[in-house]
């Protein structure tokens, strides 16, 4: 797709003839269509049209504007001037920056349009947590953004974490510079200390907090890490994105607090150790320092886009998006004791089914070549779930235990969802009145350890706009000594 990048150059072209002036009304209708179907062109027109005076337009415009069009441009000229006025920006910012009680839940945001600064804090569910390793946790984070006239952007994100039970303070920060938004180019430096789940796709910390305090079930298994790294991203050609990152980690094992207590203490339930389900005794999980780099590519085949000055906006992708990553850990470098290569290849797509809604599909396969014994933190884990609260994740599972399918060899996964958007159900009274939209899912996973795992689910989404309910079932035969459910009703939250 081509985009107009130098509209002012149109003034150099005036050697034209009007074939039929009676087609002016038809032309105006075509412009009206373009205003909805060609947002990039319209954005360029809005950007540059007001920068030419009436004398210029009177000399190059073969057909004069109608009275309605003239009035519309006068109004837009006036609005453009008002919106660029510093006093106007200050007044709008004052309204935006007012504290609202809802900010206690969603986080506070501050904006200064004249200085081009935006600041935000993390929401309450991320700020306050509980786990059996740290006790009650306060985890404040901030994001400060500064943008410039040329669309470049700097983001500074410091964070702190303090466990009142463990009495440990962690601090980390990241600094990123987006220097070419047409090419999605950025560089990020990050470092500090903190805690990390062995399964990075494991349970949400806020969900674990509720399960630990109310049900005495602790699914969050953590280790301590000190790290530093750098990452860079860039679009090489249209639709082909590349990224490179290099990190060093020092890692330590952690144990449960001896005095961790739930709000509701059950006689038949106890917190599991931080090494469970990897060990059933008091053995510590072996952890080693790690130095690694990763190279990744994403190819959005047939990517459609439009350009604005200094920016690029993707509108659609015609074909599946391909993903390829190679991660390599190097032993012996910077005291690293981990060595492996991990290759992953996958694709995802979204098929529009006209009135029948849309079908989302993604699949991935990966293989690990290990030169040293891989610990749980370096093995391949998956986005499982053992609670009734599901995470709305296109690569997530409904019933797969968090560490049941962990592997250090190879895997193949696939996920498919049919979002009906009311198809076949919109005429049913209950579905129509509550605006319920059925959704059907199927998830598959193969590893050498568990072989074939399959689950299916049926549910409704957009209940009260943000709630999704599913009934999930798996025919997989779990081991007798492994606690897992074959059928469950789950609730999720998302838009």
Tab-separated table of C-alpha atoms in Angstrom, residues 56-453:
chain	number	residue	atom	x	y	z
A	56	UNK	CA	-3.341	29.403	-2.850
A	57	UNK	CA	-6.489	27.298	-2.968
A	58	UNK	CA	-8.308	29.811	-5.206
A	59	UNK	CA	-5.540	29.495	-7.817
A	60	UNK	CA	-5.234	25.680	-7.846
A	61	UNK	CA	-8.788	24.553	-7.125
A	62	UNK	CA	-10.713	24.166	-10.405
A	63	UNK	CA	-14.112	23.994	-8.681
A	64	UNK	CA	-14.792	26.289	-5.786
A	65	UNK	CA	-16.010	24.965	-2.466
A	66	UNK	CA	-19.675	24.969	-1.690
A	67	UNK	CA	-20.930	27.263	1.051
A	68	UNK	CA	-21.255	24.281	3.395
A	69	UNK	CA	-17.698	23.116	2.665
A	70	UNK	CA	-16.342	26.631	3.189
A	71	UNK	CA	-18.094	26.900	6.538
A	72	UNK	CA	-16.771	23.479	7.542
A	73	UNK	CA	-13.183	24.493	6.784
A	74	UNK	CA	-13.565	27.764	8.697
A	75	UNK	CA	-14.778	25.813	11.737
A	76	UNK	CA	-11.918	23.314	11.446
A	77	UNK	CA	-9.368	26.108	11.057
A	78	UNK	CA	-10.681	27.738	14.215
A	79	UNK	CA	-10.676	24.456	16.156
A	80	UNK	CA	-7.133	23.686	15.020
A	81	UNK	CA	-5.934	27.058	16.303
A	82	UNK	CA	-7.764	26.643	19.614
A	83	UNK	CA	-6.428	23.129	20.196
A	84	UNK	CA	-2.849	24.309	19.730
A	85	UNK	CA	-3.289	27.147	22.189
A	86	UNK	CA	-1.248	26.500	25.399
A	87	UNK	CA	-4.049	27.858	27.594
A	88	UNK	CA	-6.529	25.449	26.001
A	89	UNK	CA	-4.176	22.506	26.517
A	90	UNK	CA	-3.705	23.473	30.166
A	91	UNK	CA	-7.445	23.624	30.764
A	92	UNK	CA	-8.009	20.194	29.185
A	93	UNK	CA	-5.115	18.737	31.190
A	94	UNK	CA	-6.501	20.126	34.454
A	95	UNK	CA	-9.714	18.188	33.866
A	96	UNK	CA	-7.791	15.045	32.871
A	97	UNK	CA	-5.480	15.281	35.906
A	98	UNK	CA	-8.230	15.558	38.516
A	99	UNK	CA	-8.055	12.747	41.023
A	100	UNK	CA	-10.949	10.289	40.839
A	101	UNK	CA	-11.684	7.656	43.505
A	102	UNK	CA	-11.578	5.081	40.689
A	103	UNK	CA	-7.879	5.952	40.295
A	104	UNK	CA	-7.267	3.982	43.491
A	105	UNK	CA	-8.242	0.867	41.551
A	106	UNK	CA	-7.049	1.610	38.018
A	107	UNK	CA	-4.000	3.734	38.838
A	108	UNK	CA	-3.463	7.487	38.519
A	109	UNK	CA	-2.466	9.240	35.286
A	110	UNK	CA	-1.057	12.753	34.813
A	111	UNK	CA	-0.616	14.647	31.536
A	112	UNK	CA	1.140	17.872	30.525
A	113	UNK	CA	0.405	18.440	26.845
A	114	UNK	CA	2.513	21.584	26.491
A	115	UNK	CA	5.636	19.875	27.840
A	116	UNK	CA	4.625	16.602	26.153
A	117	UNK	CA	4.835	14.524	29.330
A	118	UNK	CA	2.643	11.658	30.516
A	119	UNK	CA	2.922	9.822	33.848
A	120	UNK	CA	0.996	6.810	35.132
A	121	UNK	CA	1.079	4.455	38.136
A	122	UNK	CA	0.186	0.776	38.328
A	123	UNK	CA	-3.337	-0.343	39.353
A	124	UNK	CA	-4.228	-1.589	42.825
A	125	UNK	CA	-4.318	-5.324	41.882
A	126	UNK	CA	-0.657	-5.015	40.866
A	127	UNK	CA	0.300	-2.701	43.729
A	128	UNK	CA	-0.791	-4.884	46.673
A	129	UNK	CA	-0.193	-8.645	46.754
A	130	UNK	CA	0.323	-11.609	49.041
A	131	UNK	CA	2.380	-14.773	48.645
A	132	UNK	CA	3.859	-17.369	50.974
A	133	UNK	CA	7.471	-16.379	50.199
A	134	UNK	CA	7.317	-12.618	50.893
A	135	UNK	CA	4.084	-12.262	52.880
A	136	UNK	CA	2.194	-9.057	52.156
A	137	UNK	CA	3.809	-7.158	49.293
A	138	UNK	CA	3.726	-3.556	48.133
A	139	UNK	CA	4.840	-3.207	44.528
A	140	UNK	CA	4.674	0.448	43.313
A	141	UNK	CA	5.537	1.147	39.687
A	142	UNK	CA	5.601	4.289	37.601
A	143	UNK	CA	5.877	5.026	33.886
A	144	UNK	CA	7.068	8.442	32.703
A	145	UNK	CA	6.788	9.225	28.992
A	146	UNK	CA	8.292	12.188	27.178
A	147	UNK	CA	7.559	12.666	23.497
A	148	UNK	CA	8.988	15.105	20.977
A	149	UNK	CA	7.895	17.050	17.911
A	150	UNK	CA	9.459	14.467	15.588
A	151	UNK	CA	7.380	11.698	17.267
A	152	UNK	CA	10.378	10.217	19.121
A	153	UNK	CA	9.545	8.979	22.606
A	154	UNK	CA	11.418	8.218	25.835
A	155	UNK	CA	9.940	5.969	28.530
A	156	UNK	CA	11.342	5.677	32.046
A	157	UNK	CA	9.805	2.969	34.265
A	158	UNK	CA	11.175	2.587	37.818
A	159	UNK	CA	9.687	0.097	40.266
A	160	UNK	CA	10.102	-1.096	43.842
A	161	UNK	CA	8.967	-4.197	45.669
A	162	UNK	CA	8.966	-4.824	49.411
A	163	UNK	CA	7.891	-7.978	51.218
A	164	UNK	CA	6.761	-7.278	54.768
A	165	UNK	CA	7.278	-10.908	55.756
A	166	UNK	CA	10.634	-11.502	54.089
A	167	UNK	CA	11.779	-7.924	54.846
A	168	UNK	CA	13.426	-7.788	51.428
A	169	UNK	CA	13.479	-4.724	49.192
A	170	UNK	CA	13.901	-5.046	45.436
A	171	UNK	CA	14.304	-2.267	42.864
A	172	UNK	CA	14.375	-2.263	39.094
A	173	UNK	CA	14.067	0.148	36.207
A	174	UNK	CA	13.911	0.296	32.434
A	175	UNK	CA	14.697	3.091	29.993
A	176	UNK	CA	13.485	2.895	26.402
A	177	UNK	CA	13.915	5.187	23.419
A	178	UNK	CA	11.546	4.930	20.442
A	179	UNK	CA	13.465	6.726	17.727
A	180	UNK	CA	11.613	5.834	14.499
A	181	UNK	CA	7.881	5.110	14.716
A	182	UNK	CA	7.641	4.527	10.972
A	183	UNK	CA	9.991	1.561	11.416
A	184	UNK	CA	8.823	0.669	14.968
A	185	UNK	CA	12.442	1.126	16.039
A	186	UNK	CA	13.330	1.211	19.726
A	187	UNK	CA	16.059	0.315	22.187
A	188	UNK	CA	15.479	-0.598	25.855
A	189	UNK	CA	17.912	-0.974	28.753
A	190	UNK	CA	16.641	-2.694	31.882
A	191	UNK	CA	18.106	-3.960	35.137
A	192	UNK	CA	17.669	-4.419	38.853
A	193	UNK	CA	16.376	-7.078	41.198
A	194	UNK	CA	13.112	-8.835	41.901
A	195	UNK	CA	11.278	-12.145	41.996
A	196	UNK	CA	10.135	-14.280	39.090
A	197	UNK	CA	7.843	-17.278	38.652
A	198	UNK	CA	9.463	-20.499	37.517
A	199	UNK	CA	6.678	-20.594	34.952
A	200	UNK	CA	6.638	-17.112	33.429
A	201	UNK	CA	3.181	-17.907	32.035
A	202	UNK	CA	1.913	-19.053	35.435
A	203	UNK	CA	-0.745	-17.724	37.760
A	204	UNK	CA	-1.616	-14.045	38.020
A	205	UNK	CA	-0.211	-12.639	41.304
A	206	UNK	CA	-3.569	-11.097	42.304
A	207	UNK	CA	-5.392	-14.397	41.703
A	208	UNK	CA	-2.764	-16.215	43.750
A	209	UNK	CA	-3.246	-13.647	46.545
A	210	UNK	CA	-6.942	-14.439	46.839
A	211	UNK	CA	-6.440	-18.199	46.603
A	212	UNK	CA	-3.692	-18.128	49.243
A	213	UNK	CA	-5.544	-15.917	51.726
A	214	UNK	CA	-9.024	-17.420	51.309
A	215	UNK	CA	-8.425	-21.048	50.301
A	216	UNK	CA	-4.871	-21.674	51.565
A	217	UNK	CA	-3.751	-22.676	48.072
A	218	UNK	CA	-0.460	-21.156	46.894
A	219	UNK	CA	0.272	-21.727	43.212
A	220	UNK	CA	2.863	-18.935	42.915
A	221	UNK	CA	6.379	-20.453	42.969
A	222	UNK	CA	9.145	-17.828	42.961
A	223	UNK	CA	12.888	-17.408	42.783
A	224	UNK	CA	15.049	-14.319	43.278
A	225	UNK	CA	16.906	-12.666	40.417
A	226	UNK	CA	19.379	-9.835	39.790
A	227	UNK	CA	19.641	-8.909	36.147
A	228	UNK	CA	20.730	-6.459	33.460
A	229	UNK	CA	19.930	-6.475	29.777
A	230	UNK	CA	19.354	-4.590	26.551
A	231	UNK	CA	16.780	-5.102	23.806
A	232	UNK	CA	16.277	-3.542	20.384
A	233	UNK	CA	13.409	-3.799	17.863
A	234	UNK	CA	12.960	-2.606	14.291
A	235	UNK	CA	10.832	-3.218	11.202
A	236	UNK	CA	13.246	-4.162	8.405
A	237	UNK	CA	10.793	-4.039	5.503
A	238	UNK	CA	7.023	-3.717	5.516
A	239	UNK	CA	5.677	-6.477	7.751
A	240	UNK	CA	9.058	-7.989	8.687
A	241	UNK	CA	10.042	-7.169	12.280
A	242	UNK	CA	13.270	-8.160	14.022
A	243	UNK	CA	14.349	-7.988	17.644
A	244	UNK	CA	17.523	-8.793	19.525
A	245	UNK	CA	18.061	-8.998	23.272
A	246	UNK	CA	20.919	-9.955	25.558
A	247	UNK	CA	20.599	-10.544	29.338
A	248	UNK	CA	22.534	-11.716	32.354
A	249	UNK	CA	20.811	-13.193	35.434
A	250	UNK	CA	22.015	-14.145	38.912
A	251	UNK	CA	19.364	-16.358	40.520
A	252	UNK	CA	18.715	-17.645	44.028
A	253	UNK	CA	16.190	-20.086	45.470
A	254	UNK	CA	13.559	-18.889	47.942
A	255	UNK	CA	11.514	-20.665	50.616
A	256	UNK	CA	8.133	-20.137	52.227
A	257	UNK	CA	7.875	-18.017	55.340
A	258	UNK	CA	7.515	-20.124	58.476
A	259	UNK	CA	4.650	-17.923	59.706
A	260	UNK	CA	2.668	-17.473	56.477
A	261	UNK	CA	-1.038	-17.718	57.337
A	262	UNK	CA	-4.283	-17.585	55.403
A	263	UNK	CA	-7.253	-15.509	56.486
A	264	UNK	CA	-9.326	-18.687	56.596
A	265	UNK	CA	-7.277	-21.505	58.139
A	266	UNK	CA	-8.402	-24.952	57.007
A	267	UNK	CA	-7.559	-28.022	59.062
A	268	UNK	CA	-7.468	-30.146	55.907
A	269	UNK	CA	-5.348	-27.763	53.848
A	270	UNK	CA	-1.761	-26.520	54.163
A	271	UNK	CA	0.417	-24.321	52.001
A	272	UNK	CA	2.628	-26.342	49.680
A	273	UNK	CA	6.408	-25.703	49.769
A	274	UNK	CA	7.930	-23.331	47.230
A	275	UNK	CA	9.632	-26.326	45.596
A	276	UNK	CA	6.326	-28.149	44.927
A	277	UNK	CA	5.401	-29.868	42.589
A	278	UNK	CA	9.041	-30.323	41.532
A	279	UNK	CA	9.922	-32.070	44.798
A	280	UNK	CA	7.873	-33.715	47.530
A	281	UNK	CA	10.565	-33.260	50.194
A	282	UNK	CA	12.617	-30.265	51.357
A	283	UNK	CA	15.086	-30.378	48.445
A	284	UNK	CA	16.043	-26.999	47.007
A	285	UNK	CA	15.552	-26.300	43.321
A	286	UNK	CA	18.988	-25.992	41.719
A	287	UNK	CA	19.452	-22.604	40.076
A	288	UNK	CA	22.424	-21.347	38.090
A	289	UNK	CA	23.440	-17.952	36.754
A	290	UNK	CA	22.592	-17.419	33.108
A	291	UNK	CA	23.886	-15.326	30.219
A	292	UNK	CA	21.847	-15.530	27.036
A	293	UNK	CA	20.869	-13.740	23.874
A	294	UNK	CA	17.773	-14.056	21.730
A	295	UNK	CA	17.037	-13.217	18.114
A	296	UNK	CA	13.454	-13.028	16.930
A	297	UNK	CA	11.588	-12.345	13.697
A	298	UNK	CA	7.927	-11.679	12.989
A	299	UNK	CA	6.569	-11.539	9.444
A	300	UNK	CA	3.081	-10.105	8.923
A	301	UNK	CA	2.411	-11.222	5.349
A	302	UNK	CA	0.368	-8.733	3.336
A	303	UNK	CA	0.453	-6.066	6.036
A	304	UNK	CA	-1.676	-3.032	5.141
A	305	UNK	CA	-0.912	0.362	6.639
A	306	UNK	CA	-1.147	4.112	6.307
A	307	UNK	CA	1.357	6.819	7.098
A	308	UNK	CA	1.155	10.048	8.992
A	309	UNK	CA	4.112	12.391	9.343
A	310	UNK	CA	6.624	10.477	11.460
A	311	UNK	CA	4.289	7.536	12.190
A	312	UNK	CA	3.002	4.329	10.650
A	313	UNK	CA	-0.331	2.704	11.507
A	314	UNK	CA	-1.108	-0.922	10.618
A	315	UNK	CA	-4.717	-1.429	9.531
A	316	UNK	CA	-4.839	-5.120	8.639
A	317	UNK	CA	-2.836	-8.229	7.775
A	318	UNK	CA	-4.063	-10.393	4.899
A	319	UNK	CA	-2.270	-13.627	5.756
A	320	UNK	CA	-0.998	-15.502	8.838
A	321	UNK	CA	1.688	-13.867	10.976
A	322	UNK	CA	4.840	-15.995	11.201
A	323	UNK	CA	7.104	-15.990	14.277
A	324	UNK	CA	10.613	-17.384	14.674
A	325	UNK	CA	12.908	-17.102	17.722
A	326	UNK	CA	16.292	-18.488	18.613
A	327	UNK	CA	17.522	-18.266	22.207
A	328	UNK	CA	21.032	-19.281	23.206
A	329	UNK	CA	22.466	-19.531	26.730
A	330	UNK	CA	26.265	-19.559	26.886
A	331	UNK	CA	28.012	-21.413	29.750
A	332	UNK	CA	31.260	-20.069	31.157
A	333	UNK	CA	30.578	-16.469	30.158
A	334	UNK	CA	30.121	-14.012	33.068
A	335	UNK	CA	29.914	-16.918	35.521
A	336	UNK	CA	27.042	-18.494	33.571
A	337	UNK	CA	26.457	-22.188	34.255
A	338	UNK	CA	23.618	-22.754	31.797
A	339	UNK	CA	24.019	-23.848	28.179
A	340	UNK	CA	21.264	-24.484	25.654
A	341	UNK	CA	19.704	-23.522	22.322
A	342	UNK	CA	15.934	-23.144	22.015
A	343	UNK	CA	14.239	-22.747	18.639
A	344	UNK	CA	10.567	-21.807	18.298
A	345	UNK	CA	8.439	-21.385	15.200
A	346	UNK	CA	4.766	-20.523	15.065
A	347	UNK	CA	2.016	-18.638	13.309
A	348	UNK	CA	-1.278	-17.020	14.201
A	349	UNK	CA	-4.199	-15.780	12.153
A	350	UNK	CA	-7.656	-14.277	12.444
A	351	UNK	CA	-10.268	-15.341	9.899
A	352	UNK	CA	-13.350	-13.176	9.388
A	353	UNK	CA	-16.394	-15.384	8.798
A	354	UNK	CA	-18.717	-12.569	7.713
A	355	UNK	CA	-21.952	-12.917	9.705
A	356	UNK	CA	-20.608	-15.996	11.488
A	357	UNK	CA	-18.093	-14.023	13.554
A	358	UNK	CA	-14.362	-14.689	13.432
A	359	UNK	CA	-11.978	-17.583	13.963
A	360	UNK	CA	-8.626	-17.104	15.706
A	361	UNK	CA	-5.936	-19.731	15.379
A	362	UNK	CA	-2.334	-20.047	16.497
A	363	UNK	CA	0.149	-22.886	16.564
A	364	UNK	CA	3.759	-23.206	17.686
A	365	UNK	CA	6.443	-25.822	17.880
A	366	UNK	CA	9.699	-25.624	19.804
A	367	UNK	CA	12.759	-27.699	20.567
A	368	UNK	CA	15.555	-27.364	23.136
A	369	UNK	CA	19.139	-28.564	22.766
A	370	UNK	CA	20.660	-28.547	26.243
A	371	UNK	CA	24.385	-28.748	26.996
A	372	UNK	CA	23.845	-28.616	30.760
A	373	UNK	CA	21.044	-29.884	32.977
A	374	UNK	CA	18.115	-27.471	32.637
A	375	UNK	CA	16.373	-26.399	35.830
A	376	UNK	CA	12.672	-25.599	36.057
A	377	UNK	CA	13.251	-21.899	35.380
A	378	UNK	CA	14.924	-22.634	32.018
A	379	UNK	CA	12.689	-25.460	30.857
A	380	UNK	CA	9.744	-24.928	28.529
A	381	UNK	CA	6.560	-24.107	30.449
A	382	UNK	CA	3.045	-23.282	29.280
A	383	UNK	CA	0.165	-20.967	30.212
A	384	UNK	CA	-1.744	-23.399	32.398
A	385	UNK	CA	-4.511	-22.818	34.920
A	386	UNK	CA	-5.589	-24.494	38.167
A	387	UNK	CA	-8.156	-21.952	39.397
A	388	UNK	CA	-11.698	-20.989	38.403
A	389	UNK	CA	-10.424	-17.607	37.225
A	390	UNK	CA	-9.138	-17.897	33.695
A	391	UNK	CA	-6.758	-15.542	31.977
A	392	UNK	CA	-8.083	-14.288	28.620
A	393	UNK	CA	-5.086	-15.476	26.636
A	394	UNK	CA	-5.145	-16.827	23.068
A	395	UNK	CA	-2.285	-19.178	24.027
A	396	UNK	CA	-3.676	-20.189	27.414
A	397	UNK	CA	-5.150	-23.449	28.681
A	398	UNK	CA	-8.245	-23.890	30.847
A	399	UNK	CA	-7.390	-27.074	32.791
A	400	UNK	CA	-3.693	-27.766	32.268
A	401	UNK	CA	-1.801	-27.625	35.623
A	402	UNK	CA	0.951	-25.007	35.670
A	403	UNK	CA	3.903	-27.428	35.734
A	404	UNK	CA	2.348	-30.678	34.535
A	405	UNK	CA	3.625	-30.389	30.945
A	406	UNK	CA	7.050	-28.845	31.680
A	407	UNK	CA	9.620	-30.183	29.222
A	408	UNK	CA	13.266	-29.743	28.296
A	409	UNK	CA	12.955	-31.385	24.878
A	410	UNK	CA	10.263	-30.375	22.390
A	411	UNK	CA	6.595	-29.458	22.133
A	412	UNK	CA	3.805	-28.603	19.710
A	413	UNK	CA	0.828	-26.479	20.720
A	414	UNK	CA	-2.303	-25.246	18.946
A	415	UNK	CA	-5.211	-23.032	19.983
A	416	UNK	CA	-8.410	-22.224	18.136
A	417	UNK	CA	-11.349	-20.026	19.155
A	418	UNK	CA	-14.587	-19.276	17.335
A	419	UNK	CA	-16.059	-15.956	18.436
A	420	UNK	CA	-19.594	-16.191	17.040
A	421	UNK	CA	-20.435	-12.502	17.686
A	422	UNK	CA	-24.047	-13.597	18.149
A	423	UNK	CA	-24.308	-15.786	15.044
A	424	UNK	CA	-27.125	-18.375	15.348
A	425	UNK	CA	-27.817	-17.186	18.895
A	426	UNK	CA	-28.792	-13.532	18.498
A	427	UNK	CA	-32.444	-14.420	17.968
A	428	UNK	CA	-32.738	-16.339	21.237
A	429	UNK	CA	-34.458	-14.142	23.867
A	430	UNK	CA	-31.894	-14.457	26.664
A	431	UNK	CA	-28.905	-14.068	24.350
A	432	UNK	CA	-30.442	-11.104	22.562
A	433	UNK	CA	-31.472	-9.165	25.668
A	434	UNK	CA	-28.209	-9.701	27.554
A	435	UNK	CA	-26.148	-9.315	24.350
A	436	UNK	CA	-24.380	-12.596	25.044
A	437	UNK	CA	-21.985	-13.854	22.392
A	438	UNK	CA	-21.113	-17.581	22.484
A	439	UNK	CA	-17.479	-18.589	22.069
A	440	UNK	CA	-16.065	-22.078	21.450
A	441	UNK	CA	-12.456	-23.121	22.078
A	442	UNK	CA	-10.109	-26.053	21.612
A	443	UNK	CA	-6.507	-26.309	22.884
A	444	UNK	CA	-3.895	-28.961	22.115
A	445	UNK	CA	-0.408	-29.700	23.446
A	446	UNK	CA	2.132	-32.414	22.765
A	447	UNK	CA	5.307	-32.987	24.772
A	448	UNK	CA	7.466	-36.060	25.214
A	449	UNK	CA	6.409	-36.296	28.872
A	450	UNK	CA	2.606	-36.071	28.575
A	451	UNK	CA	2.164	-36.913	24.869
A	452	UNK	CA	-1.241	-35.729	23.600
A	453	UNK	CA	-3.254	-33.293	25.710
